[in-house]
Coordinates of C-alpha atoms in Angstrom, one line a residue:
M97 CA -2.0 41.6 -17.1
N98 CA -5.4 43.1 -15.2
W99 CA -4.6 42.6 -11.0
E100 CA -7.6 44.3 -10.2
D101 CA -9.4 42.1 -7.6
S102 CA -12.6 40.4 -8.5
P103 CA -15.8 41.5 -6.7
E104 CA -15.3 38.0 -4.5
E105 CA -11.9 39.0 -4.2
A106 CA -12.2 42.7 -2.9
A107 CA -15.2 41.4 -0.5
F108 CA -12.6 38.7 0.7
R109 CA -9.8 41.6 1.5
R110 CA -12.2 43.8 3.4
E111 CA -13.3 40.5 5.0
V112 CA -9.6 40.0 6.2
R113 CA -8.7 43.4 7.0
A114 CA -11.4 42.9 9.5
F115 CA -10.4 40.1 11.0
I116 CA -7.5 41.2 11.7
G117 CA -8.1 44.6 13.2
E118 CA -11.2 42.4 15.6
H119 CA -8.7 39.2 15.9
F120 CA -5.6 40.0 16.4
P121 CA -3.9 40.3 20.1
A122 CA -3.5 43.6 21.9
D123 CA -0.8 42.6 23.7
Y124 CA 0.7 41.1 21.0
V125 CA 3.4 43.4 19.9
P126 CA 6.5 43.7 17.8
D127 CA 10.1 42.8 18.9
H128 CA 12.3 44.7 16.6
D129 CA 15.6 43.6 19.1
D130 CA 15.0 40.2 18.8
E131 CA 16.6 38.4 15.7
H132 CA 15.6 34.7 15.2
S133 CA 14.9 33.9 11.4
M134 CA 16.4 35.6 7.7
E135 CA 13.5 33.9 5.7
P136 CA 12.2 37.0 3.9
E137 CA 8.7 36.9 4.5
D138 CA 8.6 37.1 8.7
V139 CA 7.0 40.0 9.7
W140 CA 9.7 42.4 11.1
G141 CA 9.4 41.7 15.3
Y142 CA 7.7 38.3 15.2
N143 CA 8.4 35.0 14.8
W144 CA 5.4 32.9 15.2
P145 CA 7.7 29.2 15.8
V146 CA 9.3 31.0 18.3
D147 CA 6.9 33.4 20.2
R148 CA 4.6 30.1 20.8
V149 CA 7.3 29.0 23.4
S150 CA 8.9 32.4 24.4
D151 CA 9.9 32.6 27.9
D152 CA 7.7 35.7 28.1
P153 CA 3.8 35.1 28.8
A154 CA 2.7 37.6 27.4
R155 CA 4.4 36.8 23.9
R156 CA 3.6 33.5 24.1
D157 CA 0.2 34.0 24.7
G158 CA -0.3 36.4 22.4
A159 CA 0.6 33.9 19.6
R160 CA -1.5 31.2 20.5
K161 CA -4.3 33.5 21.1
W162 CA -3.6 34.5 17.7
A163 CA -3.2 31.0 16.5
K164 CA -6.3 30.1 17.5
A165 CA -8.4 32.7 15.9
L166 CA -6.6 31.9 12.3
A167 CA -7.2 28.1 13.3
D168 CA -11.3 28.7 13.9
K169 CA -11.5 30.4 10.5
G170 CA -9.3 27.7 8.7
W171 CA -6.8 30.5 7.8
I172 CA -3.6 28.9 8.9
T173 CA -4.0 26.6 6.0
P174 CA -6.7 28.2 3.8
H175 CA -6.3 26.1 0.6
W176 CA -6.5 23.1 2.6
P177 CA -9.3 20.9 2.4
T178 CA -12.3 21.3 5.2
E179 CA -11.4 17.9 6.5
Y180 CA -8.2 18.4 7.4
G181 CA -8.6 22.0 8.6
G182 CA -8.2 24.3 5.9
A183 CA -10.9 27.2 4.3
G184 CA -11.0 25.3 1.5
L185 CA -10.1 28.7 -0.3
S186 CA -9.0 29.4 -4.0
A187 CA -5.4 30.1 -4.9
L188 CA -6.5 33.9 -5.2
L189 CA -8.2 34.3 -1.7
E190 CA -5.0 32.5 -0.4
F191 CA -2.6 35.5 -2.1
V192 CA -5.1 38.0 -0.5
L193 CA -5.2 36.8 2.7
Q194 CA -1.3 36.2 3.0
E195 CA -0.9 39.7 1.3
E196 CA -3.4 41.5 3.9
M197 CA -1.8 39.8 6.6
M198 CA 1.6 41.1 5.7
R199 CA 0.3 44.5 5.1
A200 CA -0.9 44.6 8.6
R201 CA 2.6 43.6 9.8
V202 CA 0.6 40.6 11.8
P203 CA 2.5 37.4 11.9
T204 CA 1.7 34.0 9.7
V205 CA 1.1 30.8 11.5
N206 CA 2.9 27.2 11.2
G207 CA 5.6 28.2 8.2
I208 CA 7.1 24.9 7.0
G209 CA 4.6 23.1 8.1
A210 CA 1.5 25.1 6.7
F211 CA 2.7 25.7 2.9
L212 CA 5.1 22.8 2.9
L213 CA 4.8 19.5 4.5
G214 CA 1.2 19.7 4.5
P215 CA 0.5 20.3 0.8
T216 CA 3.6 17.1 0.3
L217 CA 0.6 15.0 2.8
L218 CA -1.8 16.0 1.0
A219 CA -0.4 14.7 -2.4
H220 CA 1.4 11.6 -1.4
G221 CA 0.5 10.7 2.0
T222 CA -1.6 7.7 3.4
D223 CA -4.7 8.5 5.2
E224 CA -3.3 7.9 8.6
Q225 CA -0.7 10.3 8.3
K226 CA -3.3 12.7 6.4
A227 CA -5.2 12.4 10.0
E228 CA -2.3 12.4 12.1
H229 CA -0.5 15.0 11.0
L230 CA -2.5 17.9 8.9
P231 CA -5.5 18.5 11.4
R232 CA -2.5 19.5 14.5
I233 CA -1.2 21.9 11.6
A234 CA -4.2 23.3 11.2
R235 CA -4.3 24.0 14.6
G236 CA -1.0 25.2 15.3
E237 CA -0.3 23.2 17.3
A238 CA 2.6 21.6 16.0
T239 CA 5.5 22.7 14.0
W240 CA 8.0 21.5 11.4
A241 CA 11.5 21.4 10.3
Q242 CA 12.7 20.3 7.2
G243 CA 15.9 18.3 6.8
F244 CA 17.2 18.2 3.9
S245 CA 20.7 19.6 3.0
E246 CA 23.7 17.9 4.5
P247 CA 27.5 19.1 5.0
G248 CA 28.9 19.0 1.4
A249 CA 25.2 18.4 0.3
G250 CA 23.3 21.3 0.0
S251 CA 22.7 23.0 -4.0
D252 CA 23.8 18.9 -4.5
L253 CA 21.1 18.0 -2.6
A254 CA 20.8 14.6 -4.4
S255 CA 24.1 13.7 -3.0
L256 CA 23.3 13.2 0.5
R257 CA 25.1 10.9 3.1
T258 CA 22.8 10.2 6.0
R259 CA 21.8 6.5 5.7
A260 CA 18.5 4.7 6.7
V261 CA 18.8 1.0 7.0
R262 CA 15.2 -1.2 7.1
D263 CA 15.1 -3.2 9.8
G264 CA 11.7 -4.9 10.4
D265 CA 9.6 -2.4 10.8
D266 CA 11.8 0.4 11.3
Y267 CA 14.3 2.5 9.2
V268 CA 17.6 3.1 11.6
V269 CA 18.4 6.6 10.4
T270 CA 22.1 7.9 11.0
G271 CA 23.7 11.0 9.4
Q272 CA 23.6 15.0 9.9
K273 CA 21.6 17.5 8.3
V274 CA 22.3 21.2 8.7
W275 CA 21.2 24.8 8.1
T276 CA 17.5 23.8 9.1
S277 CA 15.6 26.2 9.4
L278 CA 14.3 26.9 13.1
G279 CA 15.3 23.2 14.2
Q280 CA 15.6 24.1 17.3
Y281 CA 11.6 24.8 18.1
A282 CA 10.0 22.2 16.0
D283 CA 8.3 19.4 17.2
W284 CA 8.3 17.3 14.0
L285 CA 10.6 16.8 11.1
F286 CA 10.7 15.7 8.0
V287 CA 14.0 14.3 6.0
L288 CA 15.2 12.8 3.0
V289 CA 17.9 9.6 3.5
R290 CA 19.7 7.6 1.2
T291 CA 17.6 3.9 1.6
D292 CA 19.7 2.6 -1.6
P293 CA 23.7 3.7 -1.9
E294 CA 23.8 1.7 -4.8
A295 CA 21.7 3.1 -7.0
P296 CA 22.4 6.6 -9.1
K297 CA 22.1 9.4 -6.4
H298 CA 18.8 10.8 -7.5
K299 CA 17.3 7.5 -6.9
G300 CA 17.6 5.3 -4.2
I301 CA 16.4 8.5 -1.8
T302 CA 13.1 8.0 0.7
F303 CA 10.9 10.8 2.4
L304 CA 10.8 10.4 6.3
V305 CA 8.7 12.3 9.2
L306 CA 10.0 11.9 12.4
D307 CA 9.2 13.4 16.2
A308 CA 11.9 15.8 16.7
K309 CA 12.1 14.3 19.9
T310 CA 13.1 10.7 19.3
E311 CA 15.6 8.8 20.9
G312 CA 18.9 9.8 18.9
V313 CA 18.3 13.3 17.8
T314 CA 20.2 16.2 18.9
V315 CA 19.3 19.5 17.7
R316 CA 22.4 22.3 18.1
P317 CA 21.6 25.5 17.1
I318 CA 23.9 27.6 14.6
T319 CA 24.7 31.1 15.5
D320 CA 25.1 33.1 12.2
I321 CA 26.9 36.5 12.0
R322 CA 24.2 38.8 13.5
G323 CA 24.6 36.9 16.6
S324 CA 21.2 35.0 16.3
A325 CA 20.3 31.5 15.7
P326 CA 17.6 31.2 12.9
F327 CA 18.9 27.8 12.3
A328 CA 20.2 24.5 13.2
E329 CA 22.1 21.6 12.3
I330 CA 20.8 18.4 13.6
F331 CA 22.3 14.8 14.4
L332 CA 21.0 11.5 13.5
D333 CA 22.5 9.1 15.7
E334 CA 20.9 5.2 15.0
V335 CA 17.6 7.4 14.8
R336 CA 14.7 4.4 15.1
V337 CA 11.6 5.5 12.7
P338 CA 8.7 3.7 12.0
V339 CA 8.1 2.3 7.9
A340 CA 4.9 4.0 8.7
N341 CA 6.3 7.4 8.7
R342 CA 8.2 7.0 5.0
V343 CA 5.9 9.0 2.9
G344 CA 5.8 7.7 -0.9
E345 CA 7.8 5.0 -2.3
E346 CA 10.7 3.7 -0.8
N347 CA 13.8 5.1 -2.9
K348 CA 11.4 7.7 -4.5
G349 CA 11.5 10.1 -2.0
W350 CA 13.5 12.2 -4.5
Y351 CA 9.6 13.2 -6.5
V352 CA 8.4 13.7 -3.2
A353 CA 10.7 15.7 -2.1
M354 CA 10.4 18.0 -5.8
D355 CA 6.7 18.1 -5.4
A356 CA 7.6 19.7 -2.2
L357 CA 9.9 22.2 -3.2
S358 CA 7.4 23.1 -5.9
F359 CA 5.0 24.2 -2.7
E360 CA 7.2 27.3 -2.3
R361 CA 5.4 30.6 -1.7
A362 CA 4.5 32.5 -4.6
G363 CA 6.5 35.3 -3.0
I364 CA 4.1 38.0 -1.6
G365 CA 5.0 38.5 1.4
A366 CA 8.9 38.7 0.5
C367 CA 6.9 41.5 -2.2
V368 CA 5.0 43.4 0.9
K369 CA 8.2 43.5 3.5
M370 CA 10.7 44.6 0.8
E371 CA 7.7 47.8 -0.1
Q372 CA 7.2 48.7 3.5
A373 CA 10.9 48.5 4.4
L374 CA 11.7 50.8 1.2
A375 CA 8.6 53.0 2.6
D376 CA 10.1 53.5 6.3
L377 CA 13.4 54.2 4.5
V378 CA 12.3 57.2 2.7
T379 CA 9.8 58.4 5.1
Y380 CA 12.9 58.3 7.8
L381 CA 15.0 60.3 5.2
R382 CA 12.6 63.0 4.9
S383 CA 12.3 63.5 8.5
E384 CA 13.9 65.7 10.4
E385 CA 16.5 63.0 11.9
G386 CA 17.0 61.3 9.1
K387 CA 18.2 64.6 7.1
R388 CA 21.1 64.6 10.2
F389 CA 22.6 61.0 9.1
V390 CA 21.7 60.5 4.9
R391 CA 25.1 60.9 2.7
A392 CA 25.8 63.7 0.7
D393 CA 25.0 62.7 -3.0
R394 CA 21.4 62.7 -2.5
G395 CA 20.5 62.9 -6.1
A396 CA 22.4 59.8 -7.0
L397 CA 20.1 58.1 -3.7
R398 CA 17.1 59.1 -5.1
H399 CA 17.7 57.2 -8.6
E400 CA 18.8 54.3 -6.3
I401 CA 15.7 54.4 -4.1
A402 CA 13.5 54.9 -7.5
R403 CA 15.3 51.5 -9.3
R404 CA 14.1 49.6 -5.8
Y405 CA 10.9 50.9 -5.9
T406 CA 10.8 49.3 -9.6
E407 CA 11.8 46.3 -9.0
I408 CA 9.8 45.8 -6.4
R409 CA 7.0 46.2 -8.6
V410 CA 8.3 43.7 -11.1
A411 CA 8.5 40.9 -7.9
Y412 CA 5.1 41.8 -6.9
N413 CA 3.9 41.1 -10.6
L414 CA 6.1 37.5 -10.4
A415 CA 4.0 37.0 -7.7
R416 CA 0.8 37.7 -8.8
Y417 CA 2.0 35.9 -12.0
T418 CA 2.8 32.4 -10.1
V419 CA -0.4 32.8 -8.2
S420 CA -2.4 33.1 -11.6
V421 CA -0.5 29.5 -12.8
Q422 CA -2.0 28.1 -9.6
A423 CA -5.5 29.4 -9.6
G424 CA -5.7 27.8 -13.4
G425 CA -4.4 24.4 -12.0
G426 CA -0.7 24.5 -13.2
V427 CA 2.2 23.9 -10.6
P428 CA 4.6 26.6 -10.3
G429 CA 8.0 24.7 -12.1
Y430 CA 10.7 27.3 -13.1
E431 CA 8.6 30.5 -12.4
A432 CA 9.0 29.6 -8.1
S433 CA 12.9 29.7 -9.4
V434 CA 12.1 32.5 -11.1
N435 CA 11.0 34.1 -8.0
Q436 CA 13.0 32.7 -5.6
M437 CA 16.1 34.4 -7.4
Y438 CA 14.9 37.6 -8.5
G439 CA 13.6 37.8 -5.0
A440 CA 16.7 37.2 -3.4
E441 CA 18.9 39.4 -5.2
L442 CA 16.4 42.5 -4.8
L443 CA 16.3 42.1 -0.9
Q444 CA 20.3 42.2 -1.2
R445 CA 20.5 45.2 -3.3
L446 CA 17.5 46.8 -1.3
A447 CA 19.7 46.0 1.5
R448 CA 22.6 47.8 0.0
T449 CA 20.7 50.8 -0.7
G450 CA 19.3 51.4 2.7
A451 CA 22.5 51.2 4.3
S452 CA 24.8 53.0 2.0
A453 CA 21.9 56.0 2.5
F454 CA 23.5 56.6 5.5
G455 CA 27.2 56.7 4.4
P456 CA 29.7 56.1 7.4
F457 CA 26.7 55.9 9.9
S458 CA 25.5 52.6 8.3
Q459 CA 28.4 50.9 10.5
L460 CA 26.2 51.5 13.4
W461 CA 25.4 48.1 14.6
Q462 CA 23.5 49.3 18.2
R463 CA 19.9 50.4 17.6
D464 CA 19.3 53.2 20.2
G465 CA 21.1 56.6 18.2
A466 CA 21.7 54.2 15.0
P467 CA 19.9 56.3 11.8
L468 CA 16.1 54.2 11.7
H469 CA 17.0 52.0 14.4
A470 CA 20.0 50.5 12.6
T471 CA 17.3 48.3 10.3
Y472 CA 19.6 48.4 7.3
A473 CA 22.6 47.1 9.3
H474 CA 21.1 44.9 10.1
L475 CA 19.4 43.9 7.2
R476 CA 22.5 43.8 5.2
A477 CA 24.0 41.3 7.4
D478 CA 20.6 39.1 6.8
A479 CA 20.5 39.6 3.2
V480 CA 24.0 37.9 2.8
A481 CA 22.1 34.1 2.9
A482 CA 19.5 35.2 0.4
T483 CA 21.0 33.8 -2.3
F484 CA 21.5 30.3 -1.1
L485 CA 18.4 29.9 1.3
G486 CA 16.3 27.9 -0.4
G487 CA 18.4 26.6 -3.4
T488 CA 21.8 29.2 -4.4
T489 CA 21.2 31.1 -7.5
E490 CA 23.2 28.8 -9.3
I491 CA 20.8 26.2 -9.0
Q492 CA 17.6 28.4 -9.6
R493 CA 19.1 29.4 -13.1
N494 CA 19.8 26.0 -14.1
V495 CA 16.2 25.1 -13.4
I496 CA 15.5 28.7 -15.5
A497 CA 17.4 27.3 -18.3
T498 CA 16.1 23.8 -18.6
R499 CA 12.9 23.5 -17.4
G500 CA 11.9 27.4 -18.3
L501 CA 13.9 28.5 -21.8
G502 CA 14.7 24.0 -22.8
L503 CA 18.1 24.5 -23.0
P504 CA 20.1 21.3 -22.7
R505 CA 21.6 20.3 -19.3
K506 CA 25.0 20.5 -20.9

């Protein structure tokens, strides 16, 4: 396939580069020591949902200035219609925008709200829901978190037990969600609840949105193996949610959720992040300081690095293929699972290669004095969760087998 830019794409790429150079706040600098999230598309040193509420005035103001600059262009939600604050860009131009932002190492804005919840509302939401929520997402004024996984119902999502009982114009919701990425920083939540406990498990589920400050909602951060808290567990104790906050029909939320998950990104951000991490590793190993720490069998290490480089190029082509499906009017199905699985396993291989490059020095955790500031020691711990974030590799393989290869479920 020929992935060269068309004249339109090349011109837009130049526009994006110029915009970043002119508008990204000079005092909004990366903080490589502060780790908040394990998401592979995050830019190292930044975490916009966290930065926007930081206690550091420079960091907080920088995050908000950057959001406003992007919002003025419609580039927080570039693929959305202009009436809701988007830019009406094609899927290919949105891909170029995201790629250039990642290559410039500047953060994207509004994460899950922009690329997952927003498109879901565009497809299934009422006019009132769109008018209330979409402009605020597009302006960077409200952040969202996804309440799907539960204790005992992560990969088997349809086994969720959070209960919602209709009471007049409200649902009364009781249950628990877990592994909610950045849930402690979210203004709003979208959750799956069981409204018909007698129905088959993939039915009787309803999709709701709710204000995170609603009475009865308790959010508790979860500390990971690195000592940071990139996600949270959420307790819902008789929380009253208006029926008007239901997205789609009652008991048909499973189908809304599956559409929502199909809006996952093509994966270009993860590709660029891994490409940059590998380039930083090679540059460091060639430096005088790097030569002091590198392991003895450099020949084998060179082969490992070459394999990782080749695999990253494969991941890039998978991302380009996925966006080409979108550009052709399709909705990525099993392609998204291929990207998720391949990218997650590649991230783990890259982390192991980078850490093992330093032999026993790969055990150093404190950044000062460690090789490459212990980047790969931290990345190795970070990557442990990659193969179950967003769906385990076992689930992704099932999707690829049944939807992509047409194999029977049994």
